[in-house]
CSV table of C-alpha atoms in Angstrom, one decimal:
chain,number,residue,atom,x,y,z
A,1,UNK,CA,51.1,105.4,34.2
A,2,UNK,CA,49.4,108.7,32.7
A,3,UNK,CA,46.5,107.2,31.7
A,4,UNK,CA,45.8,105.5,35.0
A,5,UNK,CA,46.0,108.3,37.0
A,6,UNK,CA,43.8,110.4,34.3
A,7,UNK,CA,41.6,107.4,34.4
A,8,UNK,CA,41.4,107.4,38.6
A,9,UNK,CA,40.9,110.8,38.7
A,10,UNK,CA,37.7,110.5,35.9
A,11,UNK,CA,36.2,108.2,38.9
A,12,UNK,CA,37.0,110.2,41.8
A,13,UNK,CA,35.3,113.3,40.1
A,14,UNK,CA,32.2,111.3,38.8
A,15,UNK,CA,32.1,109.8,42.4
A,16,UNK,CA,32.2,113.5,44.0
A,17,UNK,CA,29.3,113.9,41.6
A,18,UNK,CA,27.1,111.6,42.5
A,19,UNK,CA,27.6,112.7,46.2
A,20,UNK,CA,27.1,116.0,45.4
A,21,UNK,CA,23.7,114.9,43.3
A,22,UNK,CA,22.4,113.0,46.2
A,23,UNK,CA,22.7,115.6,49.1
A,24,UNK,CA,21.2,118.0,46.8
A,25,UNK,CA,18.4,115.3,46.0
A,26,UNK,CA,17.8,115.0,49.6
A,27,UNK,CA,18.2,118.8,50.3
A,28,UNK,CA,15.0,119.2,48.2
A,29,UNK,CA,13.4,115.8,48.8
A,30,UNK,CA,13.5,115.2,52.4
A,31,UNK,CA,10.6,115.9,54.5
A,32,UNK,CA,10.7,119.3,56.3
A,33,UNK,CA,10.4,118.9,59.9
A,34,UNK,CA,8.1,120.9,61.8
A,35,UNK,CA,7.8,122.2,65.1
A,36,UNK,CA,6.8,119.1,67.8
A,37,UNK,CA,3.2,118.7,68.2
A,38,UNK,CA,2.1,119.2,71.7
A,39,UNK,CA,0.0,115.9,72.6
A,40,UNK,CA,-1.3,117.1,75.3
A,41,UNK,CA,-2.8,120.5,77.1
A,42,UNK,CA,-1.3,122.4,80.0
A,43,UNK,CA,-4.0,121.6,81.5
A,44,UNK,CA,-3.7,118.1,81.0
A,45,UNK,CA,-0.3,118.1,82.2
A,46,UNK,CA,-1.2,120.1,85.1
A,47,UNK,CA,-3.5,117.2,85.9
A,48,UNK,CA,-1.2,114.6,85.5
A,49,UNK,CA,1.3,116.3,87.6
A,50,UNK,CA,-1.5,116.6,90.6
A,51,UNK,CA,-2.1,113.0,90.1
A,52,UNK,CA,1.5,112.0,90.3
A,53,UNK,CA,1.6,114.1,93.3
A,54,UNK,CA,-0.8,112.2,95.5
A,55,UNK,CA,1.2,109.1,94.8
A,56,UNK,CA,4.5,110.8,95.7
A,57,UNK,CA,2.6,111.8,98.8
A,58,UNK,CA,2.1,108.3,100.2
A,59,UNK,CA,5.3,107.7,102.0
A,60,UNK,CA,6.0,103.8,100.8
A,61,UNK,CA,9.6,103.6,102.3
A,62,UNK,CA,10.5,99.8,102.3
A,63,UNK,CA,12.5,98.6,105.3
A,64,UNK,CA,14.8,95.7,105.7
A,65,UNK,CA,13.6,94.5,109.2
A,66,UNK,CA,9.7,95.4,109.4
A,67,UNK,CA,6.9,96.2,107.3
A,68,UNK,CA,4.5,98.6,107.9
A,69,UNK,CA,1.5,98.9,105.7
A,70,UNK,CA,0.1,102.2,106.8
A,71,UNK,CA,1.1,104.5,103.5
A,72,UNK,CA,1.4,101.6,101.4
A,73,UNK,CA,-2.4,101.3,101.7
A,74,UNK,CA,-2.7,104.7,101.4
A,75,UNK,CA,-0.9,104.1,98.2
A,76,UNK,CA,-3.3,101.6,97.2
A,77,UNK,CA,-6.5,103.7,98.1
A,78,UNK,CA,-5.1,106.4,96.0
A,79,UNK,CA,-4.5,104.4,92.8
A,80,UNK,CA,-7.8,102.6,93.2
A,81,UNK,CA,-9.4,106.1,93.1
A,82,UNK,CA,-7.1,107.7,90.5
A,83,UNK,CA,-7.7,104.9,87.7
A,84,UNK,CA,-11.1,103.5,88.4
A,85,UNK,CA,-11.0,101.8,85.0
A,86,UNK,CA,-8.1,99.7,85.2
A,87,UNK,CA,-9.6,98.3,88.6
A,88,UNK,CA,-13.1,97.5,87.1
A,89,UNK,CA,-11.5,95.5,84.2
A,90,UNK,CA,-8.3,94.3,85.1
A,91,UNK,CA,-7.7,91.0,87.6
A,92,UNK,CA,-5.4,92.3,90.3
A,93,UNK,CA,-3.1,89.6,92.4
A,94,UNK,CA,-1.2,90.7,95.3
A,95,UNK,CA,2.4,88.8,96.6
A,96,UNK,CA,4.0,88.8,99.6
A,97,UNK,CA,3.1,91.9,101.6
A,98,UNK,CA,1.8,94.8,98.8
A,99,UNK,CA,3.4,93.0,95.8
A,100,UNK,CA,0.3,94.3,92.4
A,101,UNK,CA,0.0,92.3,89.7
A,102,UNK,CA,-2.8,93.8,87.2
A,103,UNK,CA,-3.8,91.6,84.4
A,104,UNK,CA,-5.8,92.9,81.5
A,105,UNK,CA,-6.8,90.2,79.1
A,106,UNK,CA,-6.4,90.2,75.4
A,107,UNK,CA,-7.7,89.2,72.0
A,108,UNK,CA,-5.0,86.1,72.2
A,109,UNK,CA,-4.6,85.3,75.6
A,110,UNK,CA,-1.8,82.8,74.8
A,111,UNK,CA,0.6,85.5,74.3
A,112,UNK,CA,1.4,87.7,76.8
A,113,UNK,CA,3.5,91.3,77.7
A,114,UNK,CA,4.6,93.0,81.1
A,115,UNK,CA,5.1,96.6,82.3
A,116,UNK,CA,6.9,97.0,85.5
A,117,UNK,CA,7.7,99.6,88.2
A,118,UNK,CA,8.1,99.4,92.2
A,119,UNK,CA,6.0,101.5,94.1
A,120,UNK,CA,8.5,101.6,97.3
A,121,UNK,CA,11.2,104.4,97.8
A,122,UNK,CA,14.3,104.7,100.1
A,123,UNK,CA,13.8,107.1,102.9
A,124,UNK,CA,14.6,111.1,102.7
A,125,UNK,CA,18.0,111.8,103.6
A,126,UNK,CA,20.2,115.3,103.8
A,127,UNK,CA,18.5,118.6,102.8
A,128,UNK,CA,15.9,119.3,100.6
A,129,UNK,CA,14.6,122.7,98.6
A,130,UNK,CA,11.2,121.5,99.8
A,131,UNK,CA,9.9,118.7,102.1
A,132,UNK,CA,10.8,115.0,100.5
A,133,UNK,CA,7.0,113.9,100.1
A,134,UNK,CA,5.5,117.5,99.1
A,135,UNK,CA,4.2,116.3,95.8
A,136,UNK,CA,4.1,120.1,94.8
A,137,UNK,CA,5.2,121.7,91.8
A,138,UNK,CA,7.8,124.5,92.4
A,139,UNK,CA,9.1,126.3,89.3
A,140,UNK,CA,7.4,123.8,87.1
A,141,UNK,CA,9.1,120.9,88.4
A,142,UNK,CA,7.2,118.0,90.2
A,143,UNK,CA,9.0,117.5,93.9
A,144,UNK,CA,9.4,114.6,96.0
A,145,UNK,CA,11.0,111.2,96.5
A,146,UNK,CA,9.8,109.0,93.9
A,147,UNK,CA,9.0,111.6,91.1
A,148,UNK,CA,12.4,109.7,89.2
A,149,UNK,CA,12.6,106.4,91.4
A,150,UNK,CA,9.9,104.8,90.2
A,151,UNK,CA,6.6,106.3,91.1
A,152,UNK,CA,6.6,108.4,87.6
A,153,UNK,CA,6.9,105.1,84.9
A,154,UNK,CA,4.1,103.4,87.8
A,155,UNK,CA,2.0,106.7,87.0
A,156,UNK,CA,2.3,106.7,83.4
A,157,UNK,CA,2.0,102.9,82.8
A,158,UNK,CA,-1.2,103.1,84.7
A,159,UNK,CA,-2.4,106.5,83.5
A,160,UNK,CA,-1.8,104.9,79.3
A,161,UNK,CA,-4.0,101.7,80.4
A,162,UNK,CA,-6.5,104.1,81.9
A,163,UNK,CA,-7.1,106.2,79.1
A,164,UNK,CA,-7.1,103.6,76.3
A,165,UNK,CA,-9.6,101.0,78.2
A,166,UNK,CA,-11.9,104.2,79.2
A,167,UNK,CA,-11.6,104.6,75.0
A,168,UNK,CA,-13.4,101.1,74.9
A,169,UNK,CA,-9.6,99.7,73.8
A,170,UNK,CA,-8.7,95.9,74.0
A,171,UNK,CA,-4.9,94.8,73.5
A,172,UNK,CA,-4.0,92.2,71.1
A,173,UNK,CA,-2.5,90.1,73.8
A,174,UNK,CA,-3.2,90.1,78.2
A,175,UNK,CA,-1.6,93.1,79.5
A,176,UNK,CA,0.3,92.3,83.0
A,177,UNK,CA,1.4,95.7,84.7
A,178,UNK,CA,3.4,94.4,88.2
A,179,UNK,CA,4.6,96.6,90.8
A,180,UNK,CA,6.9,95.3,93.8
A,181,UNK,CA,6.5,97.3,97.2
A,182,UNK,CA,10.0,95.9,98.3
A,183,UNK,CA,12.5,96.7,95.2
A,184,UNK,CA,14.8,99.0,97.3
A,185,UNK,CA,15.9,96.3,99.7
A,186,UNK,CA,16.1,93.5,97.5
A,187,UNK,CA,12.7,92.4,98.8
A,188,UNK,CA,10.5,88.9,98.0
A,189,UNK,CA,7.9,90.8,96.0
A,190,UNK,CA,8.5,90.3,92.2
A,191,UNK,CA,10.3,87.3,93.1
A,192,UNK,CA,6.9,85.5,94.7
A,193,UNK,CA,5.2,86.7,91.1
A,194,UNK,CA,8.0,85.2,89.1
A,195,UNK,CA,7.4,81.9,91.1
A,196,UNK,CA,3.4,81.9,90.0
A,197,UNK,CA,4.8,82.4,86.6
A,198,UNK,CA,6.8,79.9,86.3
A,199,UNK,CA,4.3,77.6,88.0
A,200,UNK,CA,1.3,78.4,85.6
A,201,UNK,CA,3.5,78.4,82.2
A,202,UNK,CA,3.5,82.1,81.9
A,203,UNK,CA,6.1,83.5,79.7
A,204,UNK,CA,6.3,87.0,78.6
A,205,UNK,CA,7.5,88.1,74.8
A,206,UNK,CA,8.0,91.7,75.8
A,207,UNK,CA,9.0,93.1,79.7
A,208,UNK,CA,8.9,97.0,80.1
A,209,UNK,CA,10.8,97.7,83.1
């Protein structure tokens, strides 16, 4: 009985040990981290910001019974002049009423990936710090409805294809970036693009939404 608890305790200790060894091995090993690189400029973010905020200023409210496409064009005008690039080199199909599908062709254009957003928004409601489609920066936060539901991802999916074709770049498969103008109310948008889809064979291996 001695001997098996002299020989359990040998193995705890030598196990402690080798614990011990490896946190000290990694202590010392490890990479040091450093302080996060800043990717882009103040300046660039400022710019990205004003951009953002002539989207948010287009006042795309989707309704239920009628559909008005006075701000949605001015939505459309706005991104047409905002990312020239995308609109010179990508195919752009519309659905229903203002439903975007972009597609930017690839090395392999058998295989295929999507990026979503909606470019609609629910109407303002209750009080606001500052005016629900000011598109303004106030203590360095971007305001208006949209700037969370979904007009930033729309912005940044856009603004990434902009800068990487204006770099000359060409994805390994076609790029599909859809946008419905009806998401809010359960609209007919992405659900007219899902029919074309399905009626041309086109499947998806990767959908960003």
């Amino acid at each position: 009985m001695k001997e098996n608890f002299i020989g359990f305790l040998i193995l705890f200790v030598l196990f402690v040990a080798v614990l011990i060894f490896n946190a000290l091995r990694v202590k010392f090993t490890a990479r040091k981290l450093t302080e996060r690189k800043k990717h882009k400029t103040e300046a660039e973010q400022k710019e990205y910001a004003e951009k953002l905020g002539e989207m948010i200023r287009c006042e795309t409210v989707s309704h239920s019974d009628k559909y008005d496409d006075t701000e949605f064009k001015k939505l459309r005008e706005t991104v047409e002049k905002l990312f020239p690039t995308v609109h010179e080199k990508a195919e752009k199909m519309t659905f229903s009423d203002d439903c975007w599908i972009y597609k930017i062709k690839g090395k392999d254009e058998n295989r295929n990936i999507m990026l979503m957003s909606h470019h609609d928004v629910v109407a303002v409601t209750g009080e606001w710090s500052h005016p629900g489609f000011c598109g303004e920066i106030f203590d360095g936060a971007l305001w208006g409805r949209g700037t969370v539901d979904t007009k930033t991802p729309l912005f940044s999916e856009f603004q990434a294809l902009e800068e990487l074709l204006s770099e000359g770049f060409i994805p390994e498969c076609n790029v599909y970036l859809g946008s419905s103008h009806n998401e809010e109310i359960g609209g007919d948008g992405i659900p007219e693009a899902l029919k074309y889809f399905k009626e041309n064979n086109i499947t998806f291996e990767t959908v960003l939404d």
